[in-house]
Coordinates of C-alpha atoms and ligand atoms in Angstrom, one line a residue:
M1 CA 62.5 94.6 92.1
A2 CA 64.6 97.1 90.1
F3 CA 64.3 95.3 86.7
I4 CA 60.5 96.0 86.6
R5 CA 61.2 99.7 86.3
K6 CA 64.6 99.6 84.7
G7 CA 64.5 101.9 81.7
Q8 CA 61.5 103.8 83.1
I9 CA 63.6 106.0 85.3
E10 CA 65.2 108.8 83.3
K11 CA 69.0 108.4 83.0
I12 CA 71.3 111.1 84.5
D13 CA 72.7 113.2 81.6
K14 CA 76.2 113.5 82.9
K15 CA 77.7 110.6 84.8
V16 CA 77.7 111.1 88.6
F17 CA 80.8 109.6 90.2
L18 CA 81.3 108.3 93.7
A19 CA 83.5 111.2 94.7
T20 CA 85.7 113.4 92.5
A21 CA 87.9 116.5 93.0
T22 CA 86.1 119.8 93.4
M23 CA 88.4 122.6 92.2
H24 CA 88.1 126.3 92.9
G25 CA 90.7 128.1 90.8
E26 CA 93.2 129.1 93.5
E27 CA 95.0 125.8 93.0
M28 CA 96.2 127.0 89.6
K29 CA 97.6 130.2 91.2
Y30 CA 99.9 128.2 93.5
I31 CA 100.9 125.7 90.8
Q32 CA 101.8 128.7 88.7
E33 CA 103.8 130.2 91.6
A34 CA 105.8 127.0 91.9
Y35 CA 106.5 127.1 88.2
D36 CA 107.4 130.8 88.0
T37 CA 109.7 130.6 91.0
N38 CA 111.1 127.3 89.6
W39 CA 110.5 125.4 92.9
M40 CA 109.6 122.3 90.8
T41 CA 110.8 119.9 93.4
T42 CA 110.1 118.5 96.9
V43 CA 111.0 121.8 98.6
G44 CA 109.1 125.1 98.4
K45 CA 106.6 127.5 99.8
N46 CA 103.5 125.5 98.9
I47 CA 104.7 122.6 101.0
D48 CA 105.6 124.9 104.0
E49 CA 102.3 126.7 103.7
S50 CA 100.1 123.7 103.4
E51 CA 101.8 122.0 106.4
A52 CA 101.2 125.1 108.5
M53 CA 97.6 125.5 107.3
I54 CA 96.9 121.8 108.2
C55 CA 98.4 122.3 111.6
S56 CA 96.2 125.2 112.4
K57 CA 93.1 123.7 110.9
V58 CA 93.5 120.2 112.5
G59 CA 95.1 121.5 115.7
C60 CA 98.3 119.5 115.6
D61 CA 101.8 120.6 116.3
Y62 CA 103.6 119.1 113.3
A63 CA 102.5 118.1 109.8
V64 CA 104.9 116.6 107.2
G65 CA 103.9 116.6 103.6
L66 CA 104.5 113.3 101.9
A67 CA 103.8 111.6 98.5
S68 CA 100.6 109.9 99.7
G69 CA 98.6 108.9 102.7
T70 CA 100.0 105.4 102.4
S71 CA 103.6 106.7 102.7
A72 CA 102.5 108.7 105.8
L73 CA 101.1 105.5 107.4
H74 CA 104.4 103.7 106.5
M75 CA 106.4 106.4 108.3
A76 CA 104.0 106.3 111.3
V77 CA 104.4 102.5 111.6
K78 CA 108.2 102.9 111.4
L79 CA 108.2 105.6 114.0
A80 CA 106.0 103.6 116.4
G81 CA 108.1 100.4 115.8
I82 CA 111.3 102.2 116.8
D83 CA 109.6 103.8 119.9
L84 CA 108.5 100.3 121.0
Y85 CA 111.3 98.0 120.1
G86 CA 114.4 100.2 119.2
Q87 CA 116.3 100.7 116.0
P88 CA 116.4 97.5 113.9
S89 CA 119.3 96.6 111.7
V90 CA 119.1 98.0 108.2
G91 CA 116.5 96.4 106.0
H92 CA 114.4 95.1 108.9
G93 CA 111.3 96.7 110.4
A94 CA 111.4 97.2 114.2
I95 CA 108.0 95.5 114.3
E96 CA 109.2 92.5 112.4
G97 CA 107.4 89.4 113.6
K98 CA 105.3 91.4 116.0
R99 CA 101.5 91.4 116.0
V100 CA 99.7 94.7 115.4
F101 CA 96.0 95.3 115.9
C102 CA 94.3 96.8 112.9
T103 CA 90.9 98.0 111.7
D104 CA 89.3 95.2 109.7
M105 CA 86.8 96.9 107.5
T106 CA 88.9 99.5 105.7
F107 CA 90.9 100.2 102.6
D108 CA 94.0 98.0 102.4
A109 CA 96.3 101.0 102.5
T110 CA 95.5 101.1 106.3
V111 CA 97.0 97.6 106.7
N112 CA 99.8 97.3 104.1
P113 CA 102.3 99.6 105.9
I114 CA 102.3 97.2 108.9
V115 CA 103.4 94.5 106.5
Y116 CA 106.0 96.7 104.8
E117 CA 107.6 96.9 108.2
G118 CA 107.4 93.1 108.8
G119 CA 104.5 93.3 111.3
I120 CA 101.7 90.8 111.5
P121 CA 98.2 92.4 111.3
V122 CA 95.6 91.0 113.7
F123 CA 92.2 92.3 112.5
I124 CA 89.7 93.7 114.9
D125 CA 86.0 93.4 114.1
T126 CA 83.7 96.4 113.4
E127 CA 80.9 97.8 115.5
Y128 CA 77.4 98.7 114.1
D129 CA 77.4 102.1 115.9
T130 CA 80.0 103.8 113.8
W131 CA 81.2 101.1 111.4
N132 CA 84.7 101.4 112.9
M133 CA 86.9 99.3 115.2
D134 CA 84.8 97.8 118.0
P135 CA 86.3 98.8 121.4
V136 CA 84.8 95.6 122.9
A137 CA 86.6 93.4 120.3
L138 CA 89.8 95.4 120.9
E139 CA 89.6 94.6 124.6
K140 CA 89.1 91.0 123.7
A141 CA 92.1 91.1 121.4
F142 CA 94.3 92.4 124.3
E143 CA 93.1 89.4 126.4
I144 CA 94.2 87.0 123.7
Y145 CA 97.4 88.8 122.7
P146 CA 98.5 90.8 125.8
E147 CA 101.9 91.4 124.3
V148 CA 100.6 93.7 121.5
K149 CA 101.8 97.3 121.7
L150 CA 100.6 98.9 118.5
V151 CA 97.0 99.7 117.3
M152 CA 96.2 101.0 113.8
L153 CA 92.7 102.6 113.6
A154 CA 90.9 104.0 110.6
N155 CA 87.9 106.4 110.7
L156 CA 85.8 105.0 107.9
Y157 CA 84.0 107.1 105.3
G158 CA 84.7 110.2 107.4
T159 CA 83.0 109.0 110.6
P160 CA 85.1 109.1 113.7
A161 CA 85.5 105.9 115.7
K162 CA 84.8 105.8 119.4
L163 CA 88.1 107.5 119.8
S164 CA 88.2 108.2 123.5
E165 CA 87.3 104.6 124.3
I166 CA 89.9 103.3 121.9
K167 CA 92.5 105.6 123.2
R168 CA 91.8 104.6 126.8
I169 CA 92.1 100.9 125.9
C170 CA 95.4 101.6 124.2
D171 CA 96.7 103.5 127.2
D172 CA 95.5 100.8 129.6
H173 CA 97.7 98.3 127.7
G174 CA 100.6 100.6 127.1
A175 CA 100.0 100.5 123.3
I176 CA 100.7 103.2 120.8
L177 CA 97.7 104.3 118.7
I178 CA 98.1 105.3 115.0
E179 CA 95.1 107.1 113.5
D180 CA 94.4 106.7 109.8
A181 CA 92.4 109.8 109.2
A182 CA 92.8 109.6 105.4
E183 CA 89.0 109.6 104.9
S184 CA 88.1 111.8 107.9
L185 CA 90.0 115.1 107.5
G186 CA 87.9 117.8 109.2
A187 CA 85.7 115.4 111.2
S188 CA 85.8 115.8 114.9
Y189 CA 85.1 113.7 118.1
K190 CA 84.2 115.4 121.3
G191 CA 85.3 118.7 119.7
K192 CA 88.7 117.5 118.8
Q193 CA 89.7 116.8 115.2
T194 CA 90.5 113.3 113.9
G195 CA 94.1 112.9 113.1
T196 CA 95.1 114.1 116.6
F197 CA 94.2 111.1 118.7
G198 CA 97.1 108.9 117.8
K199 CA 100.7 109.4 118.6
Y200 CA 101.2 109.4 114.9
N201 CA 98.4 110.1 112.4
C202 CA 97.9 110.2 108.7
I203 CA 95.8 112.2 106.3
S204 CA 95.5 111.8 102.5
F205 CA 95.0 114.2 99.5
N206 CA 94.2 111.4 97.0
G207 CA 92.0 112.5 94.1
N208 CA 88.7 111.4 95.7
K209 CA 89.2 112.5 99.3
I210 CA 87.3 115.5 100.9
I211 CA 90.1 117.8 99.6
T212 CA 92.7 116.8 97.2
G213 CA 96.1 117.5 95.7
S214 CA 95.5 114.8 93.0
S215 CA 97.8 112.8 95.3
G216 CA 99.7 113.5 98.5
G217 CA 99.4 112.9 102.2
M218 CA 100.7 114.1 105.6
L219 CA 101.9 112.7 108.8
L220 CA 100.6 114.5 111.8
T221 CA 102.1 114.4 115.2
G222 CA 102.8 116.3 118.4
S223 CA 106.4 115.2 118.4
K224 CA 109.0 117.5 116.9
A225 CA 111.6 114.7 116.9
A226 CA 109.3 112.4 115.0
A227 CA 108.4 115.1 112.4
E228 CA 112.1 115.7 111.9
K229 CA 112.8 112.0 111.5
V230 CA 110.1 111.7 108.8
R231 CA 111.4 114.8 107.0
K232 CA 114.8 113.1 106.9
W233 CA 113.6 109.5 106.0
S234 CA 111.3 110.8 103.3
T235 CA 114.2 112.6 101.5
Q236 CA 116.5 109.5 101.3
A237 CA 117.8 109.8 104.8
R238 CA 120.7 112.1 104.0
E239 CA 123.0 113.0 106.9
A240 CA 124.4 116.5 107.5
A241 CA 127.6 116.1 105.5
P242 CA 129.1 117.8 102.4
W243 CA 128.3 114.6 100.4
Y244 CA 125.5 112.1 100.4
Q245 CA 126.2 110.4 103.7
H246 CA 123.8 107.6 104.9
E247 CA 123.4 106.1 108.2
E248 CA 119.7 105.0 108.0
L249 CA 117.4 103.5 105.4
G250 CA 115.9 106.3 103.2
Y251 CA 112.7 106.7 101.2
N252 CA 111.6 109.0 98.4
Y253 CA 108.4 109.9 100.0
R254 CA 108.4 113.7 100.2
M255 CA 105.5 115.8 98.7
S256 CA 106.0 117.7 95.5
N257 CA 105.8 121.5 95.7
V258 CA 103.5 121.4 92.6
I259 CA 101.1 119.0 94.3
A260 CA 101.3 121.1 97.5
G261 CA 100.1 124.0 95.4
V262 CA 96.9 122.2 94.7
I263 CA 96.5 121.3 98.4
R264 CA 97.3 124.9 99.4
G265 CA 94.5 126.1 97.2
Q266 CA 92.1 123.4 98.5
I267 CA 92.5 123.7 102.3
P268 CA 90.4 126.9 102.6
Y269 CA 87.5 125.0 101.1
L270 CA 87.5 122.1 103.5
E271 CA 84.5 123.4 105.5
E272 CA 82.6 124.1 102.3
H273 CA 83.2 120.6 101.0
I274 CA 82.0 119.1 104.3
A275 CA 78.8 121.2 104.1
L276 CA 78.1 119.9 100.6
K277 CA 78.8 116.3 101.7
K278 CA 76.6 116.7 104.7
A279 CA 73.7 118.1 102.6
I280 CA 74.1 115.0 100.3
Y281 CA 73.9 112.7 103.3
E282 CA 70.9 114.4 104.7
R283 CA 69.0 114.4 101.4
Y284 CA 69.6 110.6 101.1
K285 CA 68.5 110.1 104.7
E286 CA 65.3 112.1 104.0
G287 CA 64.7 110.6 100.5
L288 CA 65.1 107.0 101.6
K289 CA 62.7 107.3 104.5
G290 CA 60.2 104.5 104.7
L291 CA 62.5 102.1 102.9
P292 CA 64.0 99.1 104.9
V293 CA 67.4 100.7 104.8
S294 CA 69.5 103.0 107.1
M295 CA 72.4 105.4 106.4
N296 CA 75.9 104.8 107.7
P297 CA 75.6 105.7 111.4
F298 CA 77.7 108.0 113.6
D299 CA 77.8 108.9 117.3
E300 CA 75.5 111.9 117.2
A301 CA 76.2 113.0 120.7
N302 CA 80.0 113.0 120.4
S303 CA 81.0 113.3 116.8
E304 CA 80.8 115.4 113.7
P305 CA 81.7 113.4 110.6
N306 CA 83.0 115.0 107.4
F307 CA 80.3 112.9 105.5
W308 CA 82.9 111.9 102.9
L309 CA 80.8 109.1 101.5
S310 CA 77.1 108.5 102.1
C311 CA 76.4 104.8 102.5
L312 CA 73.3 102.7 103.2
I313 CA 72.7 99.3 104.8
V314 CA 69.7 97.1 103.9
D315 CA 67.6 95.7 106.8
K316 CA 68.3 92.0 107.4
D317 CA 64.8 90.9 106.6
A318 CA 64.6 93.1 103.4
M319 CA 67.6 91.4 101.8
C320 CA 66.9 89.3 98.7
R321 CA 69.3 86.4 98.3
Q322 CA 72.8 87.5 97.3
V323 CA 75.9 85.3 97.0
R324 CA 79.4 86.6 96.4
N325 CA 82.6 84.7 95.7
D326 CA 86.1 86.2 95.3
R327 CA 85.3 87.8 92.0
E328 CA 81.6 87.8 91.2
A329 CA 78.2 88.4 92.8
I330 CA 74.7 87.0 91.9
Y331 CA 71.3 87.7 93.4
I332 CA 67.8 86.5 93.1
P333 CA 65.4 89.4 92.7
E334 CA 62.4 89.3 95.0
T335 CA 59.4 91.6 95.4
G336 CA 59.7 94.1 98.3
K337 CA 63.4 93.1 98.8
S338 CA 66.7 94.1 97.4
C339 CA 70.5 93.8 98.0
P340 CA 73.6 95.8 97.4
T341 CA 74.4 94.0 94.1
E342 CA 71.0 94.8 92.7
I343 CA 71.1 98.4 94.0
L344 CA 74.6 99.0 92.6
E345 CA 73.4 97.6 89.2
A346 CA 70.4 99.9 89.3
I347 CA 72.6 102.9 90.1
V348 CA 74.9 102.1 87.2
S349 CA 71.8 101.8 84.9
V350 CA 70.9 105.5 85.5
N351 CA 74.5 106.6 84.8
A352 CA 75.8 107.0 88.4
E353 CA 78.5 105.3 90.4
G354 CA 78.2 103.5 93.7
R355 CA 80.6 101.1 95.3
P356 CA 80.5 98.1 97.6
I357 CA 81.6 98.6 101.2
W358 CA 85.3 98.1 101.8
K359 CA 85.6 94.3 101.8
P360 CA 86.9 93.4 105.3
M361 CA 90.6 92.6 105.5
H362 CA 90.0 89.2 107.2
M363 CA 88.0 88.2 104.1
Q364 CA 90.8 89.2 101.6
P365 CA 92.8 86.3 100.2
I366 CA 96.0 88.1 101.0
Y367 CA 95.1 88.3 104.7
R368 CA 93.0 85.2 105.1
M369 CA 95.5 83.5 107.3
N370 CA 95.8 86.4 109.7
A371 CA 94.1 86.3 113.1
F372 CA 90.8 88.1 113.4
V373 CA 89.1 89.0 116.7
T374 CA 85.4 89.7 117.2
K375 CA 83.7 90.8 120.4
N376 CA 83.1 87.1 121.1
G377 CA 86.8 86.1 120.7
N378 CA 88.5 84.3 117.8
G379 CA 86.5 85.2 114.7
R380 CA 88.3 82.6 112.6
A381 CA 86.6 79.8 114.6
M382 CA 83.4 80.8 112.9
T383 CA 84.8 80.8 109.4
N384 CA 82.9 77.6 108.4
A385 CA 79.6 79.2 109.1
Y386 CA 80.6 82.1 106.8
I387 CA 81.4 79.6 104.0
A388 CA 77.8 78.4 104.5
G389 CA 76.7 81.8 103.5
E390 CA 76.0 83.3 106.9
A391 CA 77.8 86.5 108.0
T392 CA 79.1 85.7 111.4
D393 CA 80.9 88.9 112.2
V394 CA 79.9 92.5 112.0
G395 CA 82.3 93.4 109.2
A396 CA 81.1 90.6 106.9
D397 CA 77.5 91.5 107.6
I398 CA 78.0 95.2 106.8
F399 CA 79.9 94.2 103.6
D400 CA 77.0 91.9 102.8
R401 CA 74.2 94.4 103.3
G402 CA 75.8 97.8 102.8
L403 CA 77.0 100.0 99.9
C404 CA 78.5 103.4 99.1
L405 CA 76.2 105.8 97.3
P406 CA 77.1 108.4 94.7
S407 CA 78.5 111.2 96.9
D408 CA 80.1 113.6 94.6
N409 CA 80.0 117.2 95.7
K410 CA 78.9 118.4 92.3
M411 CA 75.9 116.1 92.0
T412 CA 72.8 118.2 91.6
I413 CA 69.7 117.8 93.7
K414 CA 67.9 116.6 90.6
Q415 CA 70.5 114.0 89.9
Q416 CA 70.4 112.8 93.5
E417 CA 66.6 112.5 93.2
V418 CA 67.1 110.1 90.3
V419 CA 69.5 108.0 92.4
I420 CA 67.0 108.0 95.3
E421 CA 64.1 107.1 93.0
T422 CA 66.3 104.3 91.5
I423 CA 66.9 102.8 95.0
R424 CA 63.2 103.1 95.8
A425 CA 62.4 101.1 92.7
C426 CA 64.7 98.3 93.9
F427 CA 62.3 97.6 96.8
E428 CA 59.1 97.5 94.8
Ligands
PLP501 C1 92.8 106.8 100.8 C2 93.1 106.0 102.0 C3 94.4 105.8 102.4 C4 95.6 106.1 101.6 O1 95.8 107.3 101.1 P1 96.6 107.5 99.7 O2 96.9 109.0 99.7 O3 95.7 107.1 98.6 O4 97.9 106.7 99.8 C5 94.7 105.2 103.6 N1 93.7 104.8 104.3 C6 92.4 104.9 104.0 C7 91.3 104.5 104.9 C8 92.1 105.6 102.8 O5 90.8 105.7 102.4

């Protein structure tokens, strides 16, 4: 029980965050270049260069710099909708009223763009192997909803999903795959980088991602026509005419050349950041040995994560009682046992920051009415059991027992040792 030793473990001097930007200096050079050349707009060399650098690093044909990962996902959904159902009338999404299969345990930015376009997300349960979309549940979903033609998949915490299996299932059902690689830039599956498995893919340069622009994102694709479409849509959909001529709905989604300067300076450090994150993950793995917990898993034979966030999951029989409602959590401390709520509190008490696992979308009030499919079929049929306090699906179970650990690149070994010691104390 943590409270026994609370106050006995030495606090970390300078707060360790979950994940923050790690700057190198070159970013300033490119920001300055944008300033000096007066390309203080959504056009410029920094944008062109970062797009080209991402293409060669990730191994994709086209990258389009956008304001955020979310806007990249929105554009991806819009492209896929038009491919599948044709151009809609202005103000309507091509996928309006259509079901779209979507990763359940993820950040809501994965899902919301489906809704921006009028689609209806159907959430697919998670697998224990990678904490990503369960291919078995995806197959099940196609049995229940054979008409579905679009799948949105996220690679959680930098760990690739079972991408070839997912891709094969999509192909078998004639469905388009969109890959949300916002958290997994630089991770690879069977030697191929994430962000290249979907027809349209997204990456993010948000402030806490593996590399950052402070904000920003890119749409990645192998289609020249799609890349050109997104360049046009994201700059207000202006037609080639002497005046502002509009035939399509436009967006103000293009990346700023100043932001692109930061990204341009960061890209060369992607591998270095991954190495730092991997070392953090391995130190946790080693340091937590012997405790009834395990680290967030990955397919060791086929994938190389970017280790963006280190997470742990408490063994079922080592969980003390913990109850969460929509806003709060309580737990009952118990000798030899712990739970994410207690561990997160303990981490805060030594001046570090952890975070609960992404609360699954099927449990979110906004999406509570949407369909949810587990490997056993209709996950909603089991909702009553969940209300009784039992996790009946994999996502709810990982949310219950898991948490994200402080994973900042700049955390020192000593600081990480304090975090590890703090977690150990929770199980005393
Ligand atoms: C960060 C993130 C996004 C969105 O990226 P932004 O650049 O913040 O808009 C999308 N999906 C996932 C899984 C993310 O973690």
